[in-house]
mmCIF file of C-alpha atoms and ligand atoms in Angstrom:
data_model
loop_
_atom_site.group_PDB
_atom_site.id
_atom_site.type_symbol
_atom_site.label_atom_id
_atom_site.label_comp_id
_atom_site.label_asym_id
_atom_site.label_seq_id
_atom_site.Cartn_x
_atom_site.Cartn_y
_atom_site.Cartn_z
ATOM 1 C CA MET U 1 3.052 -64.085 -91.373
ATOM 2 C CA ARG U 2 2.266 -60.872 -89.526
ATOM 3 C CA ILE U 3 4.189 -59.869 -86.394
ATOM 4 C CA SER U 4 2.888 -57.060 -84.218
ATOM 5 C CA GLN U 5 3.200 -55.736 -80.709
ATOM 6 C CA ALA U 6 0.397 -57.088 -78.546
ATOM 7 C CA ASN U 7 -2.151 -54.854 -76.865
ATOM 8 C CA GLU U 8 -4.993 -55.351 -74.382
ATOM 9 C CA ASP U 9 -7.256 -56.773 -77.120
ATOM 10 C CA ASP U 10 -4.864 -59.730 -77.339
ATOM 11 C CA ILE U 11 -5.039 -60.727 -73.654
ATOM 12 C CA ALA U 12 -7.474 -63.619 -74.145
ATOM 13 C CA ASP U 13 -5.300 -65.102 -76.918
ATOM 14 C CA LEU U 14 -2.087 -64.517 -74.966
ATOM 15 C CA ALA U 15 -3.644 -66.229 -71.939
ATOM 16 C CA ARG U 16 -4.620 -69.198 -74.104
ATOM 17 C CA LEU U 17 -1.046 -69.587 -75.416
ATOM 18 C CA LEU U 18 0.494 -69.146 -71.952
ATOM 19 C CA TRP U 19 -1.932 -71.735 -70.629
ATOM 20 C CA LEU U 20 -1.039 -74.178 -73.416
ATOM 21 C CA ASP U 21 2.678 -73.560 -72.830
ATOM 22 C CA THR U 22 2.584 -74.359 -69.130
ATOM 23 C CA HIS U 23 -0.611 -76.061 -67.995
ATOM 24 C CA HIS U 24 0.949 -79.539 -68.199
ATOM 25 C CA GLU U 25 3.569 -78.460 -65.614
ATOM 26 C CA GLU U 26 1.195 -76.967 -63.050
ATOM 27 C CA PRO U 27 -0.128 -79.289 -60.338
ATOM 28 C CA ALA U 28 -3.202 -77.105 -59.620
ATOM 29 C CA GLN U 29 -4.742 -76.363 -62.982
ATOM 30 C CA GLN U 30 -6.674 -73.179 -63.579
ATOM 31 C CA SER U 31 -9.164 -72.495 -66.341
ATOM 32 C CA VAL U 32 -7.999 -70.372 -69.259
ATOM 33 C CA ASP U 33 -10.653 -67.767 -68.472
ATOM 34 C CA ALA U 34 -9.616 -67.465 -64.837
ATOM 35 C CA PHE U 35 -5.997 -67.139 -65.909
ATOM 36 C CA ALA U 36 -6.924 -64.513 -68.537
ATOM 37 C CA ALA U 37 -8.458 -62.347 -65.819
ATOM 38 C CA GLU U 38 -5.284 -62.655 -63.724
ATOM 39 C CA LEU U 39 -3.098 -61.896 -66.725
ATOM 40 C CA GLU U 40 -5.107 -58.756 -67.445
ATOM 41 C CA ASP U 41 -4.607 -57.527 -63.869
ATOM 42 C CA TRP U 42 -0.922 -58.390 -63.921
ATOM 43 C CA TRP U 43 -0.290 -56.689 -67.262
ATOM 44 C CA ALA U 44 -2.097 -53.544 -66.105
ATOM 45 C CA THR U 45 0.718 -53.064 -63.588
ATOM 46 C CA HIS U 46 3.577 -54.375 -65.775
ATOM 47 C CA ARG U 47 2.787 -52.791 -69.105
ATOM 48 C CA ASP U 48 5.852 -50.517 -69.041
ATOM 49 C CA SER U 49 8.275 -53.337 -68.339
ATOM 50 C CA HIS U 50 6.809 -56.339 -70.184
ATOM 51 C CA LEU U 51 6.024 -56.208 -73.895
ATOM 52 C CA ALA U 52 4.669 -59.035 -76.009
ATOM 53 C CA PHE U 53 4.964 -59.640 -79.731
ATOM 54 C CA VAL U 54 2.452 -61.871 -81.463
ATOM 55 C CA ALA U 55 2.296 -63.685 -84.791
ATOM 56 C CA ARG U 56 -0.714 -64.241 -86.999
ATOM 57 C CA LEU U 57 -1.037 -66.131 -90.244
ATOM 58 C CA LEU U 58 -4.054 -65.436 -92.474
ATOM 59 C CA GLY U 59 -6.673 -65.395 -89.713
ATOM 60 C CA PRO U 60 -7.118 -63.140 -86.693
ATOM 61 C CA GLU U 61 -6.016 -65.714 -84.132
ATOM 62 C CA ILE U 62 -2.558 -65.551 -82.584
ATOM 63 C CA VAL U 63 -0.324 -68.534 -83.393
ATOM 64 C CA GLY U 64 2.790 -67.493 -81.476
ATOM 65 C CA MET U 65 4.133 -65.040 -78.915
ATOM 66 C CA ALA U 66 7.416 -63.737 -77.508
ATOM 67 C CA TRP U 67 7.648 -61.570 -74.411
ATOM 68 C CA VAL U 68 10.477 -59.226 -73.538
ATOM 69 C CA ALA U 69 11.086 -57.784 -70.066
ATOM 70 C CA LEU U 70 12.849 -54.438 -69.900
ATOM 71 C CA VAL U 71 15.165 -54.117 -66.912
ATOM 72 C CA PRO U 72 16.178 -50.606 -65.807
ATOM 73 C CA ARG U 73 19.874 -50.536 -64.953
ATOM 74 C CA VAL U 74 21.536 -48.565 -62.187
ATOM 75 C CA PRO U 75 22.398 -45.106 -63.530
ATOM 76 C CA ARG U 76 25.880 -43.970 -64.274
ATOM 77 C CA PRO U 77 26.937 -40.329 -64.284
ATOM 78 C CA GLY U 78 25.649 -38.961 -67.561
ATOM 79 C CA ALA U 79 23.585 -42.073 -68.303
ATOM 80 C CA THR U 80 20.505 -42.290 -66.122
ATOM 81 C CA SER U 81 18.182 -44.330 -68.325
ATOM 82 C CA ARG U 82 20.211 -47.448 -69.021
ATOM 83 C CA LEU U 83 18.274 -50.586 -69.896
ATOM 84 C CA SER U 84 18.828 -54.238 -70.550
ATOM 85 C CA ALA U 85 16.250 -56.763 -71.699
ATOM 86 C CA ASP U 86 15.358 -60.407 -71.255
ATOM 87 C CA VAL U 87 13.412 -62.437 -73.813
ATOM 88 C CA GLN U 88 10.881 -64.635 -72.032
ATOM 89 C CA THR U 89 8.155 -67.139 -72.835
ATOM 90 C CA VAL U 90 8.501 -67.753 -76.542
ATOM 91 C CA PHE U 91 5.801 -70.136 -77.742
ATOM 92 C CA VAL U 92 4.485 -71.172 -81.144
ATOM 93 C CA MET U 93 1.450 -73.416 -81.604
ATOM 94 C CA PRO U 94 2.814 -76.944 -82.170
ATOM 95 C CA GLU U 95 1.167 -77.314 -85.606
ATOM 96 C CA GLN U 96 2.788 -74.071 -86.824
ATOM 97 C CA ARG U 97 6.377 -74.755 -85.741
ATOM 98 C CA GLY U 98 9.307 -74.963 -88.151
ATOM 99 C CA GLN U 99 8.213 -72.122 -90.449
ATOM 100 C CA GLY U 100 10.308 -69.347 -88.906
ATOM 101 C CA ILE U 101 7.556 -67.907 -86.692
ATOM 102 C CA GLY U 102 9.495 -68.295 -83.436
ATOM 103 C CA SER U 103 12.590 -66.729 -84.996
ATOM 104 C CA ALA U 104 10.603 -63.783 -86.357
ATOM 105 C CA LEU U 105 9.017 -63.192 -82.951
ATOM 106 C CA VAL U 106 12.323 -63.284 -81.065
ATOM 107 C CA ASP U 107 13.894 -61.000 -83.663
ATOM 108 C CA ALA U 108 11.047 -58.474 -83.395
ATOM 109 C CA ALA U 109 11.129 -58.485 -79.584
ATOM 110 C CA SER U 110 14.941 -58.165 -79.499
ATOM 111 C CA GLN U 111 15.057 -55.404 -82.100
ATOM 112 C CA HIS U 112 12.391 -53.473 -80.233
ATOM 113 C CA ALA U 113 14.310 -53.763 -76.954
ATOM 114 C CA THR U 114 17.483 -52.564 -78.678
ATOM 115 C CA HIS U 115 15.574 -49.684 -80.273
ATOM 116 C CA LEU U 116 14.370 -48.654 -76.791
ATOM 117 C CA GLY U 117 17.991 -48.504 -75.645
ATOM 118 C CA SER U 118 18.708 -51.944 -74.186
ATOM 119 C CA MET U 119 22.432 -52.500 -74.271
ATOM 120 C CA ARG U 120 22.005 -56.269 -74.001
ATOM 121 C CA VAL U 121 19.228 -58.760 -74.670
ATOM 122 C CA THR U 122 19.466 -62.075 -72.807
ATOM 123 C CA VAL U 123 17.422 -65.246 -72.855
ATOM 124 C CA HIS U 124 17.206 -68.377 -70.767
ATOM 125 C CA SER U 125 16.562 -70.920 -73.479
ATOM 126 C CA GLY U 126 15.144 -74.384 -73.416
ATOM 127 C CA ARG U 127 17.678 -76.952 -74.664
ATOM 128 C CA ARG U 128 15.993 -77.553 -78.022
ATOM 129 C CA ALA U 129 15.490 -73.847 -78.740
ATOM 130 C CA VAL U 130 19.196 -72.905 -78.437
ATOM 131 C CA PRO U 131 19.754 -72.983 -82.233
ATOM 132 C CA VAL U 132 16.868 -70.527 -82.732
ATOM 133 C CA TYR U 133 18.668 -67.952 -80.588
ATOM 134 C CA GLU U 134 22.117 -68.680 -81.980
ATOM 135 C CA ARG U 135 20.893 -68.087 -85.527
ATOM 136 C CA LEU U 136 19.626 -64.673 -84.377
ATOM 137 C CA GLY U 137 23.001 -63.617 -82.971
ATOM 138 C CA PHE U 138 22.664 -64.672 -79.326
ATOM 139 C CA GLU U 139 25.967 -66.025 -77.988
ATOM 140 C CA SER U 140 26.967 -67.823 -74.804
ATOM 141 C CA SER U 141 29.053 -65.646 -72.507
ATOM 142 C CA ARG U 142 31.457 -66.696 -69.792
ATOM 143 C CA GLN U 143 30.614 -63.488 -67.925
ATOM 144 C CA LEU U 144 26.854 -63.904 -67.841
ATOM 145 C CA LEU U 145 26.340 -66.044 -64.752
ATOM 146 C CA GLN U 146 23.293 -67.282 -62.925
ATOM 147 C CA ARG U 147 22.609 -68.582 -59.438
ATOM 148 C CA VAL U 148 19.674 -70.951 -59.357
ATOM 149 C CA ALA U 149 17.567 -71.200 -56.195
ATOM 150 C CA PRO U 150 17.794 -74.593 -54.468
ATOM 151 C CA ARG U 151 14.912 -76.871 -55.449
ATOM 152 C CA GLY U 152 11.793 -76.233 -53.391
ATOM 153 C CA THR U 153 12.770 -72.784 -52.115
ATOM 154 C CA VAL U 154 10.833 -70.672 -54.670
HETATM 155 C C1 COA K 201 11.026 -72.819 -79.634
HETATM 156 C C2 COA K 201 9.862 -72.436 -80.560
HETATM 157 C C3 COA K 201 9.281 -71.108 -80.086
HETATM 158 C C4 COA K 201 10.371 -72.286 -81.986
HETATM 159 O O1 COA K 201 9.295 -71.877 -82.785
HETATM 160 P P1 COA K 201 9.336 -72.136 -84.376
HETATM 161 O O2 COA K 201 8.330 -71.250 -84.999
HETATM 162 O O3 COA K 201 9.227 -73.586 -84.646
HETATM 163 O O4 COA K 201 10.816 -71.620 -84.689
HETATM 164 P P2 COA K 201 11.563 -71.523 -86.079
HETATM 165 O O5 COA K 201 10.724 -72.132 -87.156
HETATM 166 O O6 COA K 201 11.978 -70.137 -86.232
HETATM 167 O O7 COA K 201 12.847 -72.413 -85.786
HETATM 168 C C5 COA K 201 12.744 -73.827 -85.700
HETATM 169 C C6 COA K 201 13.706 -74.296 -84.622
HETATM 170 O O8 COA K 201 13.040 -74.421 -83.353
HETATM 171 C C7 COA K 201 13.692 -75.430 -82.567
HETATM 172 N N1 COA K 201 12.650 -76.367 -82.133
HETATM 173 C C8 COA K 201 11.965 -77.244 -82.884
HETATM 174 N N2 COA K 201 11.069 -77.895 -82.134
HETATM 175 C C9 COA K 201 11.179 -77.428 -80.881
HETATM 176 C C10 COA K 201 10.508 -77.706 -79.645
HETATM 177 N N3 COA K 201 9.500 -78.577 -79.546
HETATM 178 N N4 COA K 201 10.881 -77.016 -78.550
HETATM 179 C C11 COA K 201 11.876 -76.122 -78.632
HETATM 180 N N5 COA K 201 12.555 -75.828 -79.783
HETATM 181 C C12 COA K 201 12.194 -76.464 -80.889
HETATM 182 C C13 COA K 201 14.704 -76.089 -83.442
HETATM 183 O O9 COA K 201 15.965 -75.498 -83.142
HETATM 184 C C14 COA K 201 14.283 -75.675 -84.845
HETATM 185 O O10 COA K 201 15.382 -75.606 -85.660
HETATM 186 P P3 COA K 201 15.479 -76.634 -86.885
HETATM 187 O O11 COA K 201 14.249 -76.381 -87.696
HETATM 188 O O12 COA K 201 16.752 -76.244 -87.550
HETATM 189 O O13 COA K 201 15.491 -77.982 -86.253
HETATM 190 C C15 COA K 201 8.748 -73.529 -80.556
HETATM 191 O O14 COA K 201 9.322 -74.762 -80.913
HETATM 192 C C16 COA K 201 8.035 -73.684 -79.215
HETATM 193 O O15 COA K 201 7.037 -72.993 -78.975
HETATM 194 N N6 COA K 201 8.549 -74.590 -78.352
HETATM 195 C C17 COA K 201 7.962 -74.840 -77.051
HETATM 196 C C18 COA K 201 8.287 -73.700 -76.097
HETATM 197 C C19 COA K 201 9.782 -73.405 -76.028
HETATM 198 O O16 COA K 201 10.625 -74.295 -75.987
HETATM 199 N N7 COA K 201 10.097 -72.089 -76.001
HETATM 200 C C20 COA K 201 11.459 -71.591 -75.932
HETATM 201 C C21 COA K 201 11.868 -71.362 -74.535
HETATM 202 S S1 COA K 201 12.737 -69.848 -74.393
#
């Protein structure tokens, strides 16, 4: 397995995985190609804040991805470049699951965020993926709270 940071050459593959991850939830479906063009535009303006890590096996195609969003924190005196990070959109092709690819991707994304200075890496996990994060050192915290928008408002 090879894990690397994604670049613009990976956009078509990333779009394909994002499409596979979510297209069953979207009422108005969009073609992968149309979405790839939108993703390219979006990433052009979010490249500093949103990094993706991708996994390959023997071939050139991407079989999994993990995104991490870097969140600049309000400065403190003497510390003006504080960061935290949020792992987002972890997806492994269904036929390649259970071999440690998802774990390796989350670990790479989290380590990179820490290396860049993030004091904390968070994730909003799906129910079944909780053990993946726990094995990598993520812990529930009583002090990390969320307020969810009422259904239908966003
Ligand atoms: C979660 C996911 C990325 C894990 O990828 P993976 O390469 O199989 O991960 P690993 O091999 O490192 O770990 C396997 C663990 O994934 C979890 N898992 C297995 N199937 C899963 C599924 N369909 N959905 C979510 N988690 C799953 C289990 O905890 C499993 O642990 P186990 O083998 O002890 O039962 C992958 O299952 C996936 O893409 N799921 C759909 C999208 C998703 O749920 N993403 C996470 C939201 S943050």
